[in-house]
Tab-separated table of C-alpha atoms and ligand atoms in Angstrom:
chain	number	residue	atom	x	y	z
A	1	UNK	CA	53.705	52.843	-44.823
A	2	UNK	CA	53.054	54.128	-48.491
A	3	UNK	CA	55.532	53.398	-51.612
A	4	UNK	CA	54.568	57.225	-52.048
A	5	UNK	CA	56.097	58.375	-48.935
A	6	UNK	CA	59.762	58.722	-50.176
A	7	UNK	CA	58.306	61.465	-52.623
A	8	UNK	CA	57.399	63.898	-49.827
A	9	UNK	CA	60.230	66.142	-50.179
A	10	UNK	CA	60.519	66.366	-53.849
A	11	UNK	CA	56.764	66.846	-53.951
A	12	UNK	CA	56.883	69.725	-51.246
A	13	UNK	CA	59.789	71.154	-53.307
A	14	UNK	CA	57.630	71.155	-56.339
A	15	UNK	CA	54.721	72.785	-54.612
A	16	UNK	CA	56.854	75.723	-53.280
A	17	UNK	CA	57.926	76.425	-56.596
A	18	UNK	CA	54.418	76.438	-58.242
A	19	UNK	CA	52.987	79.848	-56.308
A	20	UNK	CA	53.116	83.010	-58.013
A	21	UNK	CA	51.093	82.116	-60.860
A	22	UNK	CA	52.597	79.885	-63.627
A	23	UNK	CA	54.878	76.535	-62.528
A	24	UNK	CA	58.417	77.435	-62.873
A	25	UNK	CA	59.379	73.380	-63.375
A	26	UNK	CA	57.529	71.368	-66.219
A	27	UNK	CA	55.916	75.060	-66.949
A	28	UNK	CA	52.725	74.201	-69.222
A	29	UNK	CA	53.231	75.465	-72.669
A	30	UNK	CA	49.811	75.695	-74.640
A	31	UNK	CA	51.073	76.188	-77.889
A	32	UNK	CA	54.283	76.803	-79.745
A	33	UNK	CA	53.677	78.802	-83.180
A	34	UNK	CA	57.413	78.953	-84.294
A	35	UNK	CA	61.325	77.864	-83.356
A	36	UNK	CA	61.055	81.004	-81.157
A	37	UNK	CA	57.576	81.824	-79.885
A	38	UNK	CA	54.926	80.134	-77.905
A	39	UNK	CA	52.151	80.720	-75.424
A	40	UNK	CA	52.080	80.369	-71.717
A	41	UNK	CA	49.147	81.308	-69.649
A	42	UNK	CA	47.242	82.735	-72.836
A	43	UNK	CA	50.352	85.104	-73.774
A	44	UNK	CA	52.738	85.214	-76.389
A	45	UNK	CA	56.062	84.591	-75.119
A	46	UNK	CA	59.828	84.741	-76.463
A	47	UNK	CA	61.324	81.284	-76.177
A	48	UNK	CA	64.492	81.609	-74.583
A	49	UNK	CA	65.308	78.334	-72.542
A	50	UNK	CA	65.105	75.677	-75.494
A	51	UNK	CA	67.816	73.445	-77.061
A	52	UNK	CA	66.887	74.757	-80.522
A	53	UNK	CA	70.206	76.004	-81.386
A	54	UNK	CA	70.079	76.049	-85.127
A	55	UNK	CA	66.003	76.976	-84.876
A	56	UNK	CA	65.270	73.927	-87.236
A	57	UNK	CA	62.179	72.982	-85.433
A	58	UNK	CA	59.705	74.588	-88.091
A	59	UNK	CA	62.415	74.061	-90.998
A	60	UNK	CA	60.115	73.267	-94.135
A	61	UNK	CA	62.568	70.488	-95.311
A	62	UNK	CA	62.272	68.601	-92.056
A	63	UNK	CA	58.674	69.034	-91.800
A	64	UNK	CA	58.201	68.102	-95.207
A	65	UNK	CA	60.622	64.987	-94.980
A	66	UNK	CA	58.814	63.924	-91.548
A	67	UNK	CA	55.493	64.138	-93.293
A	68	UNK	CA	56.191	62.296	-96.454
A	69	UNK	CA	57.999	59.569	-93.744
A	70	UNK	CA	54.661	59.459	-91.883
A	71	UNK	CA	52.600	58.918	-94.571
A	72	UNK	CA	54.790	56.342	-96.591
A	73	UNK	CA	55.973	54.242	-93.507
A	74	UNK	CA	53.360	54.692	-90.729
A	75	UNK	CA	53.517	56.410	-87.460
A	76	UNK	CA	55.798	54.004	-85.862
A	77	UNK	CA	58.247	50.867	-86.509
A	78	UNK	CA	56.516	48.853	-83.533
A	79	UNK	CA	60.091	46.694	-83.038
A	80	UNK	CA	63.775	46.944	-82.119
A	81	UNK	CA	66.723	47.444	-84.208
A	82	UNK	CA	67.385	43.864	-83.587
A	83	UNK	CA	63.996	42.851	-84.978
A	84	UNK	CA	61.484	44.520	-87.456
A	85	UNK	CA	62.617	47.878	-86.472
A	86	UNK	CA	65.715	48.436	-88.742
A	87	UNK	CA	64.390	50.465	-91.895
A	88	UNK	CA	66.493	51.608	-94.794
A	89	UNK	CA	65.829	55.089	-93.293
A	90	UNK	CA	67.783	54.291	-90.049
A	91	UNK	CA	70.850	52.593	-91.989
A	92	UNK	CA	70.854	55.652	-94.355
A	93	UNK	CA	71.247	58.433	-91.211
A	94	UNK	CA	73.756	56.002	-89.499
A	95	UNK	CA	75.862	56.014	-92.868
A	96	UNK	CA	75.257	59.789	-93.296
A	97	UNK	CA	76.608	60.304	-89.902
A	98	UNK	CA	79.640	58.333	-90.205
A	99	UNK	CA	80.282	60.011	-93.543
A	100	UNK	CA	79.944	63.439	-91.992
A	101	UNK	CA	82.809	62.409	-89.570
A	102	UNK	CA	84.691	60.612	-92.149
A	103	UNK	CA	84.422	57.431	-89.894
A	104	UNK	CA	83.496	53.952	-90.551
A	105	UNK	CA	80.740	53.605	-88.145
A	106	UNK	CA	77.625	55.130	-86.452
A	107	UNK	CA	74.818	53.847	-84.493
A	108	UNK	CA	71.662	55.255	-83.892
A	109	UNK	CA	69.549	55.161	-80.581
A	110	UNK	CA	66.072	55.761	-79.604
A	111	UNK	CA	67.042	58.919	-77.639
A	112	UNK	CA	70.497	60.786	-76.992
A	113	UNK	CA	69.704	59.577	-72.978
A	114	UNK	CA	69.910	55.833	-74.747
A	115	UNK	CA	72.799	56.532	-76.816
A	116	UNK	CA	74.782	57.312	-73.422
A	117	UNK	CA	73.500	54.487	-71.678
A	118	UNK	CA	73.820	52.041	-74.672
A	119	UNK	CA	77.276	53.064	-75.767
A	120	UNK	CA	79.044	53.498	-72.141
A	121	UNK	CA	77.670	50.781	-70.473
A	122	UNK	CA	78.543	48.425	-73.080
A	123	UNK	CA	82.237	49.745	-74.018
A	124	UNK	CA	83.288	49.717	-70.499
A	125	UNK	CA	82.390	46.266	-68.806
A	126	UNK	CA	83.516	44.207	-65.946
A	127	UNK	CA	87.045	44.832	-65.089
A	128	UNK	CA	87.417	48.027	-66.998
A	129	UNK	CA	87.041	51.351	-66.016
A	130	UNK	CA	84.360	54.683	-66.517
A	131	UNK	CA	86.495	57.771	-65.679
A	132	UNK	CA	83.868	60.673	-65.536
A	133	UNK	CA	84.088	64.322	-65.365
A	134	UNK	CA	82.198	64.944	-62.007
A	135	UNK	CA	79.666	67.227	-63.804
A	136	UNK	CA	78.685	64.676	-65.989
A	137	UNK	CA	74.891	64.661	-67.358
A	138	UNK	CA	72.549	62.082	-65.714
A	139	UNK	CA	72.840	59.787	-68.719
A	140	UNK	CA	76.311	59.527	-68.226
A	141	UNK	CA	75.784	58.592	-64.677
A	142	UNK	CA	73.191	56.290	-65.358
A	143	UNK	CA	75.398	54.609	-67.898
A	144	UNK	CA	78.031	54.240	-65.026
A	145	UNK	CA	75.276	52.317	-62.868
A	146	UNK	CA	74.245	50.075	-65.570
A	147	UNK	CA	77.803	49.272	-66.324
A	148	UNK	CA	79.909	46.355	-64.979
A	149	UNK	CA	82.572	48.767	-65.084
A	150	UNK	CA	84.340	50.390	-62.207
A	151	UNK	CA	83.333	54.469	-61.677
A	152	UNK	CA	85.893	57.030	-61.241
A	153	UNK	CA	85.324	60.713	-61.204
A	154	UNK	CA	87.644	63.462	-61.955
A	155	UNK	CA	87.190	67.111	-60.650
A	156	UNK	CA	85.425	68.915	-63.539
A	157	UNK	CA	87.316	70.225	-66.455
A	158	UNK	CA	90.592	69.693	-64.204
A	159	UNK	CA	93.396	67.824	-66.689
A	160	UNK	CA	95.533	67.417	-63.563
A	161	UNK	CA	93.191	65.691	-61.460
A	162	UNK	CA	92.034	63.385	-64.498
A	163	UNK	CA	95.940	62.505	-64.925
A	164	UNK	CA	96.392	61.820	-60.944
A	165	UNK	CA	93.167	59.370	-61.742
A	166	UNK	CA	94.808	57.515	-64.562
A	167	UNK	CA	98.420	57.351	-62.786
A	168	UNK	CA	97.028	55.436	-60.222
A	169	UNK	CA	95.472	52.997	-62.267
A	170	UNK	CA	98.883	52.139	-63.924
A	171	UNK	CA	98.647	49.777	-67.077
A	172	UNK	CA	95.124	49.383	-66.034
A	173	UNK	CA	94.557	52.780	-67.568
A	174	UNK	CA	94.583	51.145	-71.158
A	175	UNK	CA	90.957	49.505	-70.524
A	176	UNK	CA	89.578	52.949	-68.987
A	177	UNK	CA	87.200	55.069	-70.972
A	178	UNK	CA	87.363	58.752	-70.375
A	179	UNK	CA	84.076	60.725	-70.792
A	180	UNK	CA	83.778	64.517	-71.198
A	181	UNK	CA	81.019	66.653	-72.797
A	182	UNK	CA	81.571	69.355	-75.576
A	183	UNK	CA	79.399	71.671	-73.899
A	184	UNK	CA	78.218	71.632	-70.150
A	185	UNK	CA	74.394	71.986	-70.277
A	186	UNK	CA	73.606	73.555	-67.104
A	187	UNK	CA	76.788	76.262	-67.029
A	188	UNK	CA	77.720	76.427	-70.449
A	189	UNK	CA	81.261	75.978	-70.225
A	190	UNK	CA	83.495	73.985	-72.186
A	191	UNK	CA	86.417	71.446	-71.517
A	192	UNK	CA	89.955	71.841	-71.938
A	193	UNK	CA	89.917	69.144	-74.753
A	194	UNK	CA	93.152	69.396	-76.084
A	195	UNK	CA	94.801	68.686	-72.473
A	196	UNK	CA	92.555	65.754	-71.973
A	197	UNK	CA	93.585	64.394	-75.149
A	198	UNK	CA	97.296	64.641	-74.399
A	199	UNK	CA	96.729	63.033	-71.163
A	200	UNK	CA	94.427	59.835	-72.757
A	201	UNK	CA	97.253	59.321	-75.300
A	202	UNK	CA	100.027	59.469	-72.700
A	203	UNK	CA	98.144	56.569	-70.729
A	204	UNK	CA	96.921	54.859	-73.605
A	205	UNK	CA	93.246	55.475	-72.320
A	206	UNK	CA	90.006	55.634	-74.273
A	207	UNK	CA	88.058	59.162	-75.064
A	208	UNK	CA	84.313	59.714	-75.547
A	209	UNK	CA	83.088	63.108	-76.278
A	210	UNK	CA	79.354	63.803	-75.537
A	211	UNK	CA	78.345	66.520	-77.969
A	212	UNK	CA	74.749	66.618	-77.323
A	213	UNK	CA	75.056	70.503	-76.777
A	214	UNK	CA	77.786	71.076	-78.827
A	215	UNK	CA	76.849	69.357	-82.160
A	216	UNK	CA	75.774	72.024	-84.869
A	217	UNK	CA	77.023	74.865	-83.048
A	218	UNK	CA	81.057	74.667	-82.896
A	219	UNK	CA	83.257	73.547	-86.045
A	220	UNK	CA	83.342	74.527	-89.596
A	221	UNK	CA	80.890	71.776	-90.356
A	222	UNK	CA	78.988	71.902	-87.170
A	223	UNK	CA	80.454	68.688	-85.936
A	224	UNK	CA	81.281	70.054	-82.386
A	225	UNK	CA	83.803	71.031	-80.257
A	226	UNK	CA	86.136	68.193	-81.338
A	227	UNK	CA	86.034	69.231	-84.944
A	228	UNK	CA	86.584	73.142	-83.789
A	229	UNK	CA	89.687	71.971	-81.761
A	230	UNK	CA	91.050	70.121	-84.807
A	231	UNK	CA	90.847	66.913	-82.524
A	232	UNK	CA	88.490	64.491	-84.653
A	233	UNK	CA	91.967	62.180	-85.263
A	234	UNK	CA	92.411	61.931	-81.467
A	235	UNK	CA	89.078	61.026	-80.060
A	236	UNK	CA	87.723	57.435	-80.287
A	237	UNK	CA	83.706	57.877	-79.602
A	238	UNK	CA	81.676	60.864	-80.307
A	239	UNK	CA	77.825	60.872	-78.933
A	240	UNK	CA	75.200	63.091	-79.881
A	241	UNK	CA	71.338	63.668	-79.761
A	242	UNK	CA	68.833	64.752	-82.275
A	243	UNK	CA	66.784	66.350	-79.601
A	244	UNK	CA	68.920	69.788	-79.672
A	245	UNK	CA	70.447	71.129	-82.936
A	246	UNK	CA	68.913	68.585	-84.852
A	247	UNK	CA	65.177	69.551	-83.608
A	248	UNK	CA	64.083	65.973	-83.385
A	249	UNK	CA	64.542	62.832	-81.088
A	250	UNK	CA	67.004	60.268	-80.651
A	251	UNK	CA	70.802	59.762	-80.751
A	252	UNK	CA	73.984	58.449	-81.922
A	253	UNK	CA	77.260	56.941	-81.255
A	254	UNK	CA	80.032	57.543	-84.215
A	255	UNK	CA	83.527	56.205	-83.984
A	256	UNK	CA	86.727	55.940	-86.290
A	257	UNK	CA	86.894	52.148	-84.828
A	258	UNK	CA	85.170	49.814	-87.438
A	259	UNK	CA	84.590	47.498	-84.366
A	260	UNK	CA	81.692	49.704	-83.126
A	261	UNK	CA	79.211	47.756	-85.276
A	262	UNK	CA	79.596	44.790	-82.441
A	263	UNK	CA	78.235	47.134	-80.061
A	264	UNK	CA	74.628	46.472	-81.511
A	265	UNK	CA	74.795	42.705	-80.404
A	266	UNK	CA	75.375	43.597	-76.756
A	267	UNK	CA	73.902	46.885	-75.726
A	268	UNK	CA	70.891	46.607	-74.226
A	269	UNK	CA	69.627	50.139	-74.407
A	270	UNK	CA	69.993	49.583	-78.022
A	271	UNK	CA	68.355	46.293	-78.243
A	272	UNK	CA	65.429	46.371	-75.848
A	273	UNK	CA	63.601	49.170	-77.043
A	274	UNK	CA	61.686	50.340	-80.185
A	275	UNK	CA	63.562	52.189	-82.775
A	276	UNK	CA	62.966	55.787	-83.566
A	277	UNK	CA	59.787	56.221	-85.848
A	278	UNK	CA	60.269	57.025	-89.679
A	279	UNK	CA	59.095	60.614	-89.257
A	280	UNK	CA	61.655	61.347	-86.471
A	281	UNK	CA	64.357	59.805	-88.699
A	282	UNK	CA	63.250	61.546	-91.932
A	283	UNK	CA	63.171	64.904	-90.046
A	284	UNK	CA	66.537	64.355	-88.524
A	285	UNK	CA	68.145	63.571	-92.042
A	286	UNK	CA	66.897	66.591	-93.468
A	287	UNK	CA	68.005	68.538	-90.356
A	288	UNK	CA	71.484	66.704	-90.397
A	289	UNK	CA	71.850	68.139	-94.153
A	290	UNK	CA	71.170	71.851	-93.086
A	291	UNK	CA	73.301	71.447	-90.163
A	292	UNK	CA	76.245	70.339	-92.091
A	293	UNK	CA	75.833	73.125	-94.447
A	294	UNK	CA	74.887	75.370	-91.816
A	295	UNK	CA	77.514	77.843	-91.646
A	296	UNK	CA	75.006	80.791	-92.075
A	297	UNK	CA	72.709	79.846	-89.221
A	298	UNK	CA	76.170	79.115	-87.000
A	299	UNK	CA	77.132	82.744	-87.641
A	300	UNK	CA	73.945	84.096	-86.565
A	301	UNK	CA	73.866	81.809	-83.415
A	302	UNK	CA	77.441	82.950	-82.844
A	303	UNK	CA	76.554	86.677	-83.393
A	304	UNK	CA	73.736	86.033	-81.038
A	305	UNK	CA	75.290	84.663	-77.970
A	306	UNK	CA	78.430	86.814	-78.282
A	307	UNK	CA	76.262	89.854	-78.150
A	308	UNK	CA	74.127	88.103	-75.011
A	309	UNK	CA	76.939	87.437	-73.465
A	310	UNK	CA	78.516	90.614	-73.808
A	311	UNK	CA	75.691	92.445	-72.473
A	312	UNK	CA	74.765	90.366	-69.598
A	313	UNK	CA	78.547	90.746	-68.186
A	314	UNK	CA	78.169	94.481	-68.648
A	315	UNK	CA	75.119	94.825	-66.393
A	316	UNK	CA	77.153	93.064	-63.803
A	317	UNK	CA	75.807	89.457	-64.189
A	318	UNK	CA	78.033	86.492	-63.242
A	319	UNK	CA	77.543	83.742	-65.698
A	320	UNK	CA	78.367	80.141	-65.508
A	321	UNK	CA	81.024	80.192	-68.436
A	322	UNK	CA	83.868	82.799	-69.230
A	323	UNK	CA	83.519	81.477	-72.834
A	324	UNK	CA	80.537	82.480	-74.645
A	325	UNK	CA	78.070	79.846	-76.163
A	326	UNK	CA	74.601	78.943	-76.530
A	327	UNK	CA	73.985	78.506	-73.125
A	328	UNK	CA	73.949	81.282	-70.923
A	329	UNK	CA	73.602	80.236	-67.118
A	330	UNK	CA	73.056	83.605	-65.097
A	331	UNK	CA	74.132	82.845	-61.422
A	332	UNK	CA	71.492	83.631	-58.583
A	333	UNK	CA	72.266	83.969	-55.056
A	334	UNK	CA	69.680	81.847	-53.804
A	335	UNK	CA	66.203	79.894	-54.834
A	336	UNK	CA	63.917	82.629	-54.021
A	337	UNK	CA	65.721	85.191	-55.917
A	338	UNK	CA	66.065	82.973	-58.935
A	339	UNK	CA	62.633	82.241	-58.569
A	340	UNK	CA	61.125	85.640	-58.503
A	341	UNK	CA	63.596	86.689	-61.402
A	342	UNK	CA	62.168	83.868	-63.689
A	343	UNK	CA	58.693	85.143	-62.815
A	344	UNK	CA	59.999	88.551	-63.959
A	345	UNK	CA	60.993	87.599	-67.182
A	346	UNK	CA	57.952	85.806	-67.862
A	347	UNK	CA	55.907	88.978	-67.157
A	348	UNK	CA	58.475	90.710	-69.546
A	349	UNK	CA	57.580	87.922	-72.314
A	350	UNK	CA	60.719	86.073	-71.973
A	351	UNK	CA	60.457	82.335	-71.092
A	352	UNK	CA	63.773	81.089	-69.724
A	353	UNK	CA	64.519	78.026	-67.714
A	354	UNK	CA	65.012	77.886	-63.728
A	355	UNK	CA	67.449	75.493	-62.898
A	356	UNK	CA	68.073	74.542	-59.333
A	357	UNK	CA	69.621	71.589	-57.523
A	358	UNK	CA	69.889	68.354	-58.022
A	359	UNK	CA	69.675	69.370	-61.676
A	360	UNK	CA	72.700	71.927	-61.365
A	361	UNK	CA	76.241	71.515	-60.081
A	362	UNK	CA	77.534	72.891	-56.628
A	363	UNK	CA	73.824	73.228	-55.598
A	364	UNK	CA	73.594	76.552	-57.764
A	365	UNK	CA	70.580	78.299	-58.709
A	366	UNK	CA	70.394	79.296	-62.195
A	367	UNK	CA	68.436	81.382	-64.941
A	368	UNK	CA	69.405	79.442	-67.776
A	369	UNK	CA	69.039	81.271	-71.334
A	370	UNK	CA	69.562	79.187	-74.512
A	371	UNK	CA	70.217	81.389	-77.992
A	372	UNK	CA	69.040	79.939	-80.979
A	373	UNK	CA	70.022	80.925	-84.780
A	374	UNK	CA	66.468	81.743	-85.198
A	375	UNK	CA	66.494	84.534	-82.699
A	376	UNK	CA	66.432	87.761	-84.469
A	377	UNK	CA	68.671	90.882	-83.208
A	378	UNK	CA	65.317	92.215	-81.854
A	379	UNK	CA	64.576	89.152	-79.873
A	380	UNK	CA	68.197	89.087	-78.501
A	381	UNK	CA	67.298	92.695	-77.532
A	382	UNK	CA	64.234	91.647	-75.824
A	383	UNK	CA	65.951	89.264	-73.524
A	384	UNK	CA	68.855	91.698	-72.897
A	385	UNK	CA	66.413	94.532	-71.950
A	386	UNK	CA	64.368	92.274	-69.655
A	387	UNK	CA	67.308	91.161	-67.913
A	388	UNK	CA	68.359	95.057	-67.572
A	389	UNK	CA	65.168	95.700	-65.540
A	390	UNK	CA	66.146	92.880	-62.996
A	391	UNK	CA	69.835	93.996	-62.790
A	392	UNK	CA	69.734	96.230	-60.102
A	393	UNK	CA	68.686	93.342	-57.948
A	394	UNK	CA	71.123	90.777	-59.007
A	395	UNK	CA	73.830	93.713	-58.573
A	396	UNK	CA	72.414	94.115	-54.798
A	397	UNK	CA	72.640	90.554	-54.360
A	398	UNK	CA	76.203	90.115	-55.630
A	399	UNK	CA	77.619	92.546	-53.293
A	400	UNK	CA	75.070	91.618	-50.203
B	501	PLP	C1	75.040	66.139	-72.125
B	501	PLP	C2	73.608	65.236	-72.806
B	501	PLP	N1	73.800	64.443	-73.041
B	501	PLP	C3	72.731	63.694	-73.341
B	501	PLP	C4	71.481	64.016	-73.108
B	501	PLP	C5	70.406	63.413	-73.598
B	501	PLP	O1	69.792	63.563	-74.531
B	501	PLP	P1	68.256	63.573	-75.191
B	501	PLP	O2	67.545	64.604	-74.268
B	501	PLP	O3	68.221	63.636	-76.517
B	501	PLP	O4	67.995	62.059	-74.663
B	501	PLP	C6	71.471	65.509	-72.868
B	501	PLP	C7	70.106	66.139	-72.805
B	501	PLP	O5	70.105	67.283	-72.236
B	501	PLP	C8	72.682	65.877	-72.593
B	501	PLP	O6	72.516	67.531	-71.906
């Protein structure tokens, strides 16, 4: 009997995916030259699977700010925000995030994962409720495990189902925190936010929107789907990450409720971890300025994903979302086809993501392509052409 026996099945599954040359899971990337180019297996590839939606990873102001902070403040803070790890930099970033939303309170966490863990598990405690969309990200489910609250799931993007769950709670719905995402990262679909807001108001519940994939992408100032829908006055909390549009590492929770600040005193994922490094925070601050003023970047990103969606649909591919967005999840009939197509794309010089269960909802096998503002028209054509070569196989599989 070994402690490692229980990993046998996942190791087997991983090994099965490792065949055919390059590993399709945790693919080794030898180097990265820009927001859109890297080297895999000694060959230059077009990066088409990142979350680098605004393409800011190599932005000069971001690199300059990070480098300056690295040399002036050192490599790490070596401590928690509650002890020696709260520099002016961290507080300034919190102030800038709060100002961006026009709200009084923001808290920075060390990762986006911890932002969900820290916010959800602390906001909803014993005797209260976490009401989660069934397609929620793992960090939301893990927060529910850490929380003492009762967890209730509702059907993905289904307002009627949410309404029924809250009705069953009766007056207790007033201590329920509903959690939805601004853009679901596997299928690339968006929630019916207006309907959810109407339901939460009717039941007197609370609403948190995780804008991890929508921050920087939607809304005039890039604040996310909530801004784009004109609903900033209607939600209670927004969670976001620095690791996607902001091209760094870390996360945040921002709120119109000034009492949010008290959460710092009780949130274990906030307290019992080191604060983000000075370089990380300084780079994020520079990226945030570009995000807020990034109408041109957003315009290019939207142009890219609208063109890509139109082309892939015209080729007969089925996508995880009807509405175009930065995540294009191409549905594959089975794991073998998905893997073969992933390899074919790489052969054509396009590095996409292979997404398979348990990471995906409903047991789906996906080729997940994500668009960036840094992709040129030619880059988007390269992706479209690579998919064009696979199209007959995909069409065959759809009608088979
Ligand atoms: C919806 C959602 N929330 C939170 C996170 C966690 O963010 P991070 O990777 O920055 O820790 C992710 C990451 O993919 C996500 O998709």
